[in-house]
Short mmCIF file of C-alpha atoms in Angstrom, two decimals:
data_model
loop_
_atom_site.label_atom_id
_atom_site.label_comp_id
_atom_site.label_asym_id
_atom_site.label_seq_id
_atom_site.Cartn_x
_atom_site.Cartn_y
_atom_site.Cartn_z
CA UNK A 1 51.91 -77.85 -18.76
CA UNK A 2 50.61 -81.08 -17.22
CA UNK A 3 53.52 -83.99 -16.55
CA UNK A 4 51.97 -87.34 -17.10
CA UNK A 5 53.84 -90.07 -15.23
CA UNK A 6 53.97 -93.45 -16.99
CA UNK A 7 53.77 -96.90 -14.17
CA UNK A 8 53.76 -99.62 -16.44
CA UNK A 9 54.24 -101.26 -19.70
CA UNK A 10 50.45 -100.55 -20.21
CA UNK A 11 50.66 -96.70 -19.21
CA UNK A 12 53.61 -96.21 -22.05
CA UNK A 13 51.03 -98.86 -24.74
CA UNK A 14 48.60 -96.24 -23.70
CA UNK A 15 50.35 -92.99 -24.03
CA UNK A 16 51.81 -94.05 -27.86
CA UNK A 17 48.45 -95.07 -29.02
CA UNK A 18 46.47 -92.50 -27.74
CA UNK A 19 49.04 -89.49 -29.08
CA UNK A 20 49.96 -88.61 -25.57
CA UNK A 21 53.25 -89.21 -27.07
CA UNK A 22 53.72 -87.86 -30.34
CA UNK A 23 56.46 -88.17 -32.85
CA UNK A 24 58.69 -90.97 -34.54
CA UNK A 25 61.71 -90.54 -32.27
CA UNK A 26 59.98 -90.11 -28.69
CA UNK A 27 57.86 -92.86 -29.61
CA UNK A 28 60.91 -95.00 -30.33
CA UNK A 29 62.95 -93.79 -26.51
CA UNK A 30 58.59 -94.62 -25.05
CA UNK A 31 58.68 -98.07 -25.44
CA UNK A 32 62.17 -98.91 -24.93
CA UNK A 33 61.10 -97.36 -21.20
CA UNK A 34 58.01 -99.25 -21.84
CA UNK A 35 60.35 -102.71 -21.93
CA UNK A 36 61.89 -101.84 -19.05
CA UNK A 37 58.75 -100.52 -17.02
CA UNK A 38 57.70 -104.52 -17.86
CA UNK A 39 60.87 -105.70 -16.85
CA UNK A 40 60.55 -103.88 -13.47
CA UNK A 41 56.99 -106.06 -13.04
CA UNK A 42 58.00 -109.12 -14.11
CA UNK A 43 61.97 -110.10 -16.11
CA UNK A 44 60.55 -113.59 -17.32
CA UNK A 45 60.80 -114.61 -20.97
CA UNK A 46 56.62 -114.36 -21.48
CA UNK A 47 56.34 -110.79 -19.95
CA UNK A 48 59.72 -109.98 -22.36
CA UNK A 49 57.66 -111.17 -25.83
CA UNK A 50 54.41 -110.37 -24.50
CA UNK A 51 55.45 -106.20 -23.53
CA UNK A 52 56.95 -106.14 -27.14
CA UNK A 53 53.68 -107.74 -28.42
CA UNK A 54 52.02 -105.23 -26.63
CA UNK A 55 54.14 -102.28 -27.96
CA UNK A 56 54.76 -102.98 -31.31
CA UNK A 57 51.34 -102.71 -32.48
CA UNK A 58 50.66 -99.50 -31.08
CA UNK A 59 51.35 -97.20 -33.58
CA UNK A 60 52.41 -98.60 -37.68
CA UNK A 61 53.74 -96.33 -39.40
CA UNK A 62 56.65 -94.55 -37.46
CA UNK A 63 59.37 -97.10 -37.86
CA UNK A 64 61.44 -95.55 -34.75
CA UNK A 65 58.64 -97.76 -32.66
CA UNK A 66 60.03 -101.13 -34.18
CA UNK A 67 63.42 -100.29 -33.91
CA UNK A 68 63.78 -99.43 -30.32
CA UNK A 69 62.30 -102.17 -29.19
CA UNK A 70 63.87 -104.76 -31.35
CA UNK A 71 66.74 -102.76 -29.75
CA UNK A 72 65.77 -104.08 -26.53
CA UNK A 73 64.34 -107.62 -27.12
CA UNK A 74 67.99 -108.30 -28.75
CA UNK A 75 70.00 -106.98 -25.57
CA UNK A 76 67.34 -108.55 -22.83
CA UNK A 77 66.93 -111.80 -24.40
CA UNK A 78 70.36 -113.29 -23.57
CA UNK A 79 70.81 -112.02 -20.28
CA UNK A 80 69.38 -113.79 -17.34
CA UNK A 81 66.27 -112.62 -15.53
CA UNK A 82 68.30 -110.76 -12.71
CA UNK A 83 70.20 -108.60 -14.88
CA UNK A 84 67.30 -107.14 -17.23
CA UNK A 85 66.02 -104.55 -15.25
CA UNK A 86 69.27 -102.68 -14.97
CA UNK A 87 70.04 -103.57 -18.54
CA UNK A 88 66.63 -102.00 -19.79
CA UNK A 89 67.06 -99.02 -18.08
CA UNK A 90 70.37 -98.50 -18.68
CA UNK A 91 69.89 -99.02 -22.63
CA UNK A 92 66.40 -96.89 -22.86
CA UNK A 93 68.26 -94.31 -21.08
CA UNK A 94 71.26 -94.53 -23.64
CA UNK A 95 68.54 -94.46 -26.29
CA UNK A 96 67.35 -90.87 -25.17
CA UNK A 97 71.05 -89.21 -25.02
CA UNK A 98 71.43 -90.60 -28.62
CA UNK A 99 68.65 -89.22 -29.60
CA UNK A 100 69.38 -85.34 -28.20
CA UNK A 101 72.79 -85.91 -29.38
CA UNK A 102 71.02 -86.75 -32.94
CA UNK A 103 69.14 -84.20 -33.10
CA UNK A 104 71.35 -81.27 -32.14
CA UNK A 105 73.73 -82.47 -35.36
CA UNK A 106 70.34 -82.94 -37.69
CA UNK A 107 70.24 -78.85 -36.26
CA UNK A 108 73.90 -78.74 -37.17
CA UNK A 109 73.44 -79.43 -40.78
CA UNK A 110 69.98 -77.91 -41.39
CA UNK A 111 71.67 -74.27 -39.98
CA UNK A 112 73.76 -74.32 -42.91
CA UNK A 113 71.15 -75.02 -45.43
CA UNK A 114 68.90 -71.80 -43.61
CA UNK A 115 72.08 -69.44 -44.01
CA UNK A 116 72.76 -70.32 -47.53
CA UNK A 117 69.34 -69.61 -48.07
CA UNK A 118 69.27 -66.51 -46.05
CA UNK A 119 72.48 -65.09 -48.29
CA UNK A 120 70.20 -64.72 -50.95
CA UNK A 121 67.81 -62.63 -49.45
CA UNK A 122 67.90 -58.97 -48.59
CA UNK A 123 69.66 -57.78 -45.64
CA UNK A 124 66.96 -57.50 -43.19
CA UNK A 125 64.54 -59.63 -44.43
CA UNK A 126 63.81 -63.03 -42.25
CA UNK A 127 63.81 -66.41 -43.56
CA UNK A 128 60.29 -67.84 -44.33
CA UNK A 129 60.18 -71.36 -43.47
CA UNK A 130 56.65 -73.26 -43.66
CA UNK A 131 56.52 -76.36 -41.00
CA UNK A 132 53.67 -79.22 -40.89
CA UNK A 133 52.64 -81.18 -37.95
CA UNK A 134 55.21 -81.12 -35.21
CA UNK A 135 58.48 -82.07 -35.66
CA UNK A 136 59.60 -80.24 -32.32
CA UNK A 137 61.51 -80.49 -29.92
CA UNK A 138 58.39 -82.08 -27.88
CA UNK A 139 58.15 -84.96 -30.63
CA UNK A 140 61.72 -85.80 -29.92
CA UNK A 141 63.58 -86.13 -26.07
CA UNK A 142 65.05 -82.21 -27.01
CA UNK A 143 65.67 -80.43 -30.34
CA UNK A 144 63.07 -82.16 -32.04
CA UNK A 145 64.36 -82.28 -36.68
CA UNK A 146 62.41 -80.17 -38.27
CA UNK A 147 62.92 -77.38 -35.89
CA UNK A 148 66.59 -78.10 -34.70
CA UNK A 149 67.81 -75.71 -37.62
CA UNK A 150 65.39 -72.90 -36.70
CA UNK A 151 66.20 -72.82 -32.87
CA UNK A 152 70.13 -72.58 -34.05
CA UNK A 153 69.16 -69.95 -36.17
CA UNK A 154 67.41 -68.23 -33.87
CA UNK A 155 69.66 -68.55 -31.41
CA UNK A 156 72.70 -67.18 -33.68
CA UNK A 157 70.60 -64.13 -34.71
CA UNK A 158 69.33 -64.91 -38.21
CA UNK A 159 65.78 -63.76 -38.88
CA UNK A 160 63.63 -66.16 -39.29
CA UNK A 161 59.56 -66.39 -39.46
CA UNK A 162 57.64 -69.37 -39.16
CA UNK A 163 54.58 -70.29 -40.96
CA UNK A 164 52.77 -73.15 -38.80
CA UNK A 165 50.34 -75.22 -40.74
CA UNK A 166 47.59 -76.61 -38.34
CA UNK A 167 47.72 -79.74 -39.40
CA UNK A 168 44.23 -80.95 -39.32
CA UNK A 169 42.45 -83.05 -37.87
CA UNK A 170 43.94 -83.35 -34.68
CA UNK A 171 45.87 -79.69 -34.85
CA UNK A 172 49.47 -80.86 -33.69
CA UNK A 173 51.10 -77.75 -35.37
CA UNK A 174 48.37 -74.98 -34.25
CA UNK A 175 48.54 -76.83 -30.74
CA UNK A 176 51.83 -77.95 -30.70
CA UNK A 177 54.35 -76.43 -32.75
CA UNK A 178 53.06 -72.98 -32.27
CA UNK A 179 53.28 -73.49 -28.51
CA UNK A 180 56.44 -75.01 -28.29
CA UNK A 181 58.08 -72.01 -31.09
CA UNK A 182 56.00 -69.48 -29.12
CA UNK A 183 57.52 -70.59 -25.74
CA UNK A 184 61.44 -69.97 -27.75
CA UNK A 185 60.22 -66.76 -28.75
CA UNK A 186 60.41 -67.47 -32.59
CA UNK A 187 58.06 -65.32 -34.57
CA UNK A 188 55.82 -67.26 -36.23
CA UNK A 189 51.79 -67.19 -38.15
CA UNK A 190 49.43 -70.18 -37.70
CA UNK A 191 47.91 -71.01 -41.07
CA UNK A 192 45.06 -73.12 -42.15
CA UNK A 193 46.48 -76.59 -43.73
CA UNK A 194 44.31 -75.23 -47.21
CA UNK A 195 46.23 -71.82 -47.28
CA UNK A 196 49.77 -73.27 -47.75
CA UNK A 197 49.59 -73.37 -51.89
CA UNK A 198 48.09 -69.93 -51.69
CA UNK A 199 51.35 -68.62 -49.91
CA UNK A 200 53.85 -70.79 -52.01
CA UNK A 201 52.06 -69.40 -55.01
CA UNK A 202 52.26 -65.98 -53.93
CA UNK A 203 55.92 -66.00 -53.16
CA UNK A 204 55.72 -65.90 -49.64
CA UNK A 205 57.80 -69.31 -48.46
CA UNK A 206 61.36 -69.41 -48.80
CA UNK A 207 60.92 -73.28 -48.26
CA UNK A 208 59.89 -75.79 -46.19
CA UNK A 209 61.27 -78.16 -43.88
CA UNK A 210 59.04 -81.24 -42.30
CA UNK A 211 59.83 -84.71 -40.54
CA UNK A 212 59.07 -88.28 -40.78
CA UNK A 213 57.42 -91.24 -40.11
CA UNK A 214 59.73 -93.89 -41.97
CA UNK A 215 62.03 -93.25 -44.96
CA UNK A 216 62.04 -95.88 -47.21
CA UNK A 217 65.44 -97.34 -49.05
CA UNK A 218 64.55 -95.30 -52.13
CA UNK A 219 63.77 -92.17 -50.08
CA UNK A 220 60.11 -92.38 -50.28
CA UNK A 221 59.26 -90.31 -46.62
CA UNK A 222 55.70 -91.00 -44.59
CA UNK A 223 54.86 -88.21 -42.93
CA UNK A 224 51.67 -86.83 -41.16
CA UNK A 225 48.54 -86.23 -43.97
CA UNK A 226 48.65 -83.50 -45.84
CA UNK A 227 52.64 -83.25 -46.12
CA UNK A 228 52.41 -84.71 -49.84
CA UNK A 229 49.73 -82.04 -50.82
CA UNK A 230 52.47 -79.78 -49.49
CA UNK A 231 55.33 -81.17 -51.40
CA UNK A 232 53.23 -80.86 -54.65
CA UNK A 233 52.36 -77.21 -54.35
CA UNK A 234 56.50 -76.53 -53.44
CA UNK A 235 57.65 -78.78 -56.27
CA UNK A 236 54.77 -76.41 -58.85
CA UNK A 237 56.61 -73.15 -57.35
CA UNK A 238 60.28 -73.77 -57.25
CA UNK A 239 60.12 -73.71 -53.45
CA UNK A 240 62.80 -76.08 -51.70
CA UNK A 241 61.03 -79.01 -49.74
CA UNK A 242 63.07 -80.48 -47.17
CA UNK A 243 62.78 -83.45 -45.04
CA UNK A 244 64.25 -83.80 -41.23
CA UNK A 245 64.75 -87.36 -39.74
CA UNK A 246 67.69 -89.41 -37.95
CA UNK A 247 69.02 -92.62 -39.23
CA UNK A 248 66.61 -94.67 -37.20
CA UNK A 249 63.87 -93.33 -39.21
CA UNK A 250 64.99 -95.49 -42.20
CA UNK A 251 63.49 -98.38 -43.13
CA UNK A 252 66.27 -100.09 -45.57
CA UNK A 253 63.86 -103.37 -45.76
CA UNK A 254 61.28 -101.22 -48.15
CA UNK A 255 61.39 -99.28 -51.60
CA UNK A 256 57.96 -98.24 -52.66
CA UNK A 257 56.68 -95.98 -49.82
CA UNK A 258 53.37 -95.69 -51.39
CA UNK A 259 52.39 -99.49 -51.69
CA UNK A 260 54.67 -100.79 -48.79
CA UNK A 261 54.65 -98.49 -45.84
CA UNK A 262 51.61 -99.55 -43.47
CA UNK A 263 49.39 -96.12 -43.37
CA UNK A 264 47.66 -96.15 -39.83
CA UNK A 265 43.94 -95.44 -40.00
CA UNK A 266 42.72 -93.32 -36.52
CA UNK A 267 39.23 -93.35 -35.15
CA UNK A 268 37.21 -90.87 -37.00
CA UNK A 269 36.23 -88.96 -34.37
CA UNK A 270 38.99 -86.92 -34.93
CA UNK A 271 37.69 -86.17 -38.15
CA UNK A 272 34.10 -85.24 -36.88
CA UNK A 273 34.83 -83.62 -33.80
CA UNK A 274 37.43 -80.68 -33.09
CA UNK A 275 38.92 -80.46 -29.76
CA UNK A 276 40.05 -76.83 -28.19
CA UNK A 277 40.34 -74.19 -24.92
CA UNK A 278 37.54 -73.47 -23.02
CA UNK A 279 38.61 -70.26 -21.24
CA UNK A 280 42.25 -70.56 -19.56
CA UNK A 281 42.02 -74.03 -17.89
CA UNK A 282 39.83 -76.40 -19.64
CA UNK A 283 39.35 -78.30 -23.03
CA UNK A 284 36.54 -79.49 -24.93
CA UNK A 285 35.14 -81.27 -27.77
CA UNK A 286 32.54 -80.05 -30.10
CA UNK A 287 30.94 -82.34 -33.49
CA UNK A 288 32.27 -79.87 -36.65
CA UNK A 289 30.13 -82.57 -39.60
CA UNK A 290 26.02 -83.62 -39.45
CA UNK A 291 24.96 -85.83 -37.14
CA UNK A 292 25.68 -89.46 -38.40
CA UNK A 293 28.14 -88.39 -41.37
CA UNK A 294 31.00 -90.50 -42.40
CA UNK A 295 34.85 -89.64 -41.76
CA UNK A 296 37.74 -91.35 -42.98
CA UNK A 297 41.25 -90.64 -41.08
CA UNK A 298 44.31 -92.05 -42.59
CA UNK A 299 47.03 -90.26 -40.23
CA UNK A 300 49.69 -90.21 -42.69
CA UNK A 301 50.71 -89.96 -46.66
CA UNK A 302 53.26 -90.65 -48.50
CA UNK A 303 55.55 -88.33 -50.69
CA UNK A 304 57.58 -89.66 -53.22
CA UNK A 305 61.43 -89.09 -53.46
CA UNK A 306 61.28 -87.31 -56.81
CA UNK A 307 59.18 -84.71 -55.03
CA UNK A 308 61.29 -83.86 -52.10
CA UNK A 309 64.50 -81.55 -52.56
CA UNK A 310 66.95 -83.10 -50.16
CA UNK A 311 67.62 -84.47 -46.66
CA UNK A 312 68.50 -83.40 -43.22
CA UNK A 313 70.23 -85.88 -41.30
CA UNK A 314 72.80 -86.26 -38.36
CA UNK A 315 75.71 -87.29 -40.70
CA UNK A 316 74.97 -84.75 -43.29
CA UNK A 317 72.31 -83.24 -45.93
CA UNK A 318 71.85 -85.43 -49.42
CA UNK A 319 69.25 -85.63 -52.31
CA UNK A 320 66.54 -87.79 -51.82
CA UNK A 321 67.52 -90.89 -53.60
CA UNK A 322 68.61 -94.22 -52.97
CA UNK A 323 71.95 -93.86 -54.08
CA UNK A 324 72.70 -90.43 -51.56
CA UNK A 325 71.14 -92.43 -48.43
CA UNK A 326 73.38 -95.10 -49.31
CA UNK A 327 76.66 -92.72 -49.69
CA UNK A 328 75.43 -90.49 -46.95
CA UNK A 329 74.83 -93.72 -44.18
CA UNK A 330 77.74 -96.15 -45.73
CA UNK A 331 75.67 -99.21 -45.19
CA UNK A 332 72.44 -100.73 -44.56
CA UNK A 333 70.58 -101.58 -41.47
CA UNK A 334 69.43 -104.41 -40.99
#
């Protein structure tokens, strides 16, 4: 494991665009540190607007990004200049307790839903949960959604088994998620992303549990590509489909996920070329399409609510509707 140390406002712009840092949540705590890592060069009122400029546009789909920093532009911008350095720091740090503390209680809630579902198979058997991208405990400061409820279980005893869907094209669940589940000692199976209908079909996922991007007020989820191909092929085999994400994650200002939430486009490259170990201590890249072919890379999709059996959240699992996000969060963000 390589610790990268972020400097500057620039280093954390960098480190969100470029995947470095990966997932809605820890993208969210990233730039609040990023506001204060500009506060630290320079407190004035142009480095203030021009670090959440900067930020904001880094990555447009996971709507943890905007909040955290409108977080922090609305507590810096009254203070004087002395006082927002301590301010930032102290409120980006407050940001990443919040969000361990969120995520343990998304665990919370998602344990109950694995034992329920465990009850009904034999005595023995392990609980067959299919993931996509990673929704770890690296995506998040600790915990991670997604796979809160399977380190509980696993640390209570329950059998469970993990099927890890690569998550082409840039492999965050093969790379990522396998590692980190590997590293907890969770038994789990790498699968190609094209495989996952096969096993629903043939009986062989108990259900599935993913994260998010943004939620929408409707309960539309974005999620990494390929999660809506996913939701299909559970919703055609009666397998549960579940979807893991704190209250930040919510956008309350949009309905229709599929014409309203911004779907980031990456540089094909990833498409074209794979990257992967070269013997024990280096990495490479190799082209995997002809010479001069063309690759389109939308990062995320979008799964409609009617598609998705319920919701993990800190306060509590719902249905995915409008009306259950309302109950579940008593009132809207702004």
């Amino acid at each position: 494991m390589v610790t990268a140390r972020l400097r500057t406002v620039e280093d954390a712009a960098r480190a969100i665009s470029s995947m470095q840092v990966r997932g809605a949540p820890l993208i969210g705590v990233t730039a609040a540190y990023g506001m204060a890592l500009a506060m630290r060069a320079d407190a004035s009122d142009a480095n203030l607007a021009a670090a959440y400029a900067g930020l904001i546009k880094t990555r447009p789909t996971a709507v943890n990004l905007r909040w955290a920093l409108e977080q922090m532009r609305s507590l810096l911008e009254p203070l004087p200049e002395p006082r927002r350095l301590k301010a930032a720091y102290a409120r980006a740090a407050e940001l990443a307790e919040e969000d361990v503390t969120t995520n343990l209680a998304i665990g919370e809630n998602g344990l109950e839903l694995l034992r329920a579902a465990l009850e009904k198979k034999k005595p023995g058997e392990p609980l067959r949960i299919m993931t996509h991208c990673n929704a770890g405990r690296i995506a998040t400061v600790d915990w991670g959604t997604a796979t809160a409820p399977i380190y509980l279980a696993q640390a209570q005893g329950l059998p469970v088994h993990v099927w890890v869907s690569e998550t082409r094209p840039r492999n965050q669940g093969s790379a990522l998620t396998a590692w980190e589940l590997g590293e907890r000692g969770v038994p789990l199976t790498v699968i190609s992303d094209n495989a996952a209908g096969h096993l629903l079909q043939r009986g062989l996922v108990d259900l599935i549990i993913v994260g998010a991007a943004r939620v929408t007020a409707r309960g539309d989820v974005a999620n990494k590509i390929g999660t809506y191909m996913k939701a299909l092929a559970a919703r055609a085999h009666d397998v549960p489909f579940y979807v893991a994400f704190p209250e930040t994650t919510i956008d309350w200002t949009l309905q229709d996920g599929v014409a309203e939430i911004p779907i980031e486009q990456r540089d094909p490259r990833e498409v074209t070329h794979a990257v992967g170990a070269l013997g024990k201590t280096g990495s490479g890249e190799v082209r995997i399409t002809p010479e001069g072919a063309a690759a389109r890379n939308d990062a995320f999709d979008v799964t409609p609510a009617r598609y998705i059996t319920g919701f993990i959240t800190e306060r509590g699992v719902c249905r995915a509707s409008a009306s259950e996000l309302k109950r579940l969060f008593g009132r809207r963000r702004r």
